[in-house]
């Protein structure tokens, strides 16, 4: 039986990492990355800086990251001390701590030294992995509370794990392209949806080429996840936990596509654009986390 304290820490880590990811996206979308100047961990040379909107956003991101980091460390320590006999939570809590440290160091480096857009896009990718690790820990706690893992009721062919792993890697690439668009301010490269600047296939160059490539990659991701769902349902049956997870992934990728269309429609409207961008980030984070959990369960059931 999992203790109430550990359950609370797992949930706080997961919710906290979601907040860190969204706060980081808010910093990027509002151009607040230089809100604290070149100082880290201080902000403009002060522990409590003078208030401006950019400073408040950047400093709040740092404070949230610091608090969540403490929770992540506490979760990892309790995992090692109390639940080290279990392999899964050690991996999940350990990976969360590792990715949290990496993203914090990358964030600090971005403040002190100039970082290119490809490196900054990777910063979001590391945050995505940190969130997914916390979600895996929460799901493990829930399964342990039930006294058994319902996902282990039957075996699955190796092909399911191979498909999920391939889909997860490809999904990560698509996410990276989206983050690269934000860090290069290329969002206006394709106006309109589903057409790009009124054309089915626009002239492929500059920002237009980047955004169009992201759209095509997203469409391919939909077909990959549709194929995954059909394959899992065929191999395991529609009532199997793996099939339900695959269905959620399929639903979320459809939501992600339409949130991308909404995001495009709000370009030029700063307030709505920030909201739709955050929603776009939230959906793909949940999708990726469920996909990774499906991969973990498929591997255990090979």
mmCIF file of N, CA and C in Angstrom, residues 33-34 37-38 40 58 62 103-116 119-120 123 183:
data_model
loop_
_atom_site.group_PDB
_atom_site.id
_atom_site.type_symbol
_atom_site.label_atom_id
_atom_site.label_comp_id
_atom_site.label_asym_id
_atom_site.label_seq_id
_atom_site.Cartn_x
_atom_site.Cartn_y
_atom_site.Cartn_z
ATOM 1 N N UNK A 33 11.957 36.357 -21.657
ATOM 2 C CA UNK A 33 13.167 35.631 -21.300
ATOM 3 C C UNK A 33 14.282 36.504 -20.767
ATOM 4 N N UNK A 34 14.271 37.789 -21.127
ATOM 5 C CA UNK A 34 15.295 38.706 -20.639
ATOM 6 C C UNK A 34 14.741 39.594 -19.521
ATOM 7 N N UNK A 37 17.311 40.221 -16.985
ATOM 8 C CA UNK A 37 18.626 40.581 -17.492
ATOM 9 C C UNK A 37 19.500 39.358 -17.684
ATOM 10 N N UNK A 38 20.788 39.508 -17.389
ATOM 11 C CA UNK A 38 21.751 38.411 -17.541
ATOM 12 C C UNK A 38 22.063 37.737 -16.212
ATOM 13 N N UNK A 40 21.485 35.275 -12.917
ATOM 14 C CA UNK A 40 20.886 34.031 -12.447
ATOM 15 C C UNK A 40 21.741 33.486 -11.315
ATOM 16 N N UNK A 58 9.134 36.191 -15.820
ATOM 17 C CA UNK A 58 10.380 35.421 -15.769
ATOM 18 C C UNK A 58 10.707 35.003 -14.342
ATOM 19 N N UNK A 62 10.980 31.208 -12.438
ATOM 20 C CA UNK A 62 12.112 30.727 -11.639
ATOM 21 C C UNK A 62 11.660 30.245 -10.263
ATOM 22 N N UNK A 103 16.908 20.746 -17.294
ATOM 23 C CA UNK A 103 16.170 21.899 -17.791
ATOM 24 C C UNK A 103 16.492 23.155 -16.999
ATOM 25 N N UNK A 104 16.766 23.017 -15.696
ATOM 26 C CA UNK A 104 17.143 24.180 -14.889
ATOM 27 C C UNK A 104 18.487 24.734 -15.352
ATOM 28 N N UNK A 105 19.447 23.848 -15.624
ATOM 29 C CA UNK A 105 20.751 24.291 -16.105
ATOM 30 C C UNK A 105 20.645 24.929 -17.489
ATOM 31 N N UNK A 106 19.804 24.358 -18.351
ATOM 32 C CA UNK A 106 19.617 24.945 -19.677
ATOM 33 C C UNK A 106 18.953 26.313 -19.578
ATOM 34 N N UNK A 107 18.006 26.457 -18.644
ATOM 35 C CA UNK A 107 17.354 27.745 -18.443
ATOM 36 C C UNK A 107 18.337 28.790 -17.944
ATOM 37 N N UNK A 108 19.206 28.388 -17.012
ATOM 38 C CA UNK A 108 20.219 29.306 -16.495
ATOM 39 C C UNK A 108 21.192 29.709 -17.593
ATOM 40 N N UNK A 109 21.601 28.732 -18.412
ATOM 41 C CA UNK A 109 22.533 29.019 -19.509
ATOM 42 C C UNK A 109 21.911 29.975 -20.521
ATOM 43 N N UNK A 110 20.600 29.839 -20.745
ATOM 44 C CA UNK A 110 19.918 30.711 -21.698
ATOM 45 C C UNK A 110 19.890 32.157 -21.216
ATOM 46 N N UNK A 111 19.899 32.335 -19.895
ATOM 47 C CA UNK A 111 19.899 33.684 -19.329
ATOM 48 C C UNK A 111 21.292 34.300 -19.372
ATOM 49 N N UNK A 112 22.274 33.531 -18.959
ATOM 50 C CA UNK A 112 23.638 34.057 -18.839
ATOM 51 C C UNK A 112 24.319 34.171 -20.200
ATOM 52 N N UNK A 113 24.114 33.191 -21.072
ATOM 53 C CA UNK A 113 24.731 33.200 -22.397
ATOM 54 C C UNK A 113 23.641 33.064 -23.458
ATOM 55 N N UNK A 114 23.893 33.626 -24.612
ATOM 56 C CA UNK A 114 22.943 33.499 -25.726
ATOM 57 C C UNK A 114 22.859 32.044 -26.157
ATOM 58 N N UNK A 115 21.650 31.573 -26.365
ATOM 59 C CA UNK A 115 21.425 30.217 -26.853
ATOM 60 C C UNK A 115 20.660 30.284 -28.171
ATOM 61 N N UNK A 116 21.063 29.488 -29.137
ATOM 62 C CA UNK A 116 20.414 29.492 -30.441
ATOM 63 C C UNK A 116 19.023 28.884 -30.345
ATOM 64 N N UNK A 119 18.720 25.104 -29.682
ATOM 65 C CA UNK A 119 18.986 24.706 -28.294
ATOM 66 C C UNK A 119 17.802 25.063 -27.399
ATOM 67 N N UNK A 120 17.215 26.233 -27.614
ATOM 68 C CA UNK A 120 16.071 26.640 -26.801
ATOM 69 C C UNK A 120 14.862 25.742 -27.059
ATOM 70 N N UNK A 123 15.049 22.790 -24.951
ATOM 71 C CA UNK A 123 14.686 23.074 -23.560
ATOM 72 C C UNK A 123 13.241 22.652 -23.289
ATOM 73 N N UNK A 183 10.502 29.579 -31.027
ATOM 74 C CA UNK A 183 11.762 30.251 -30.697
ATOM 75 C C UNK A 183 12.384 30.980 -31.891
#
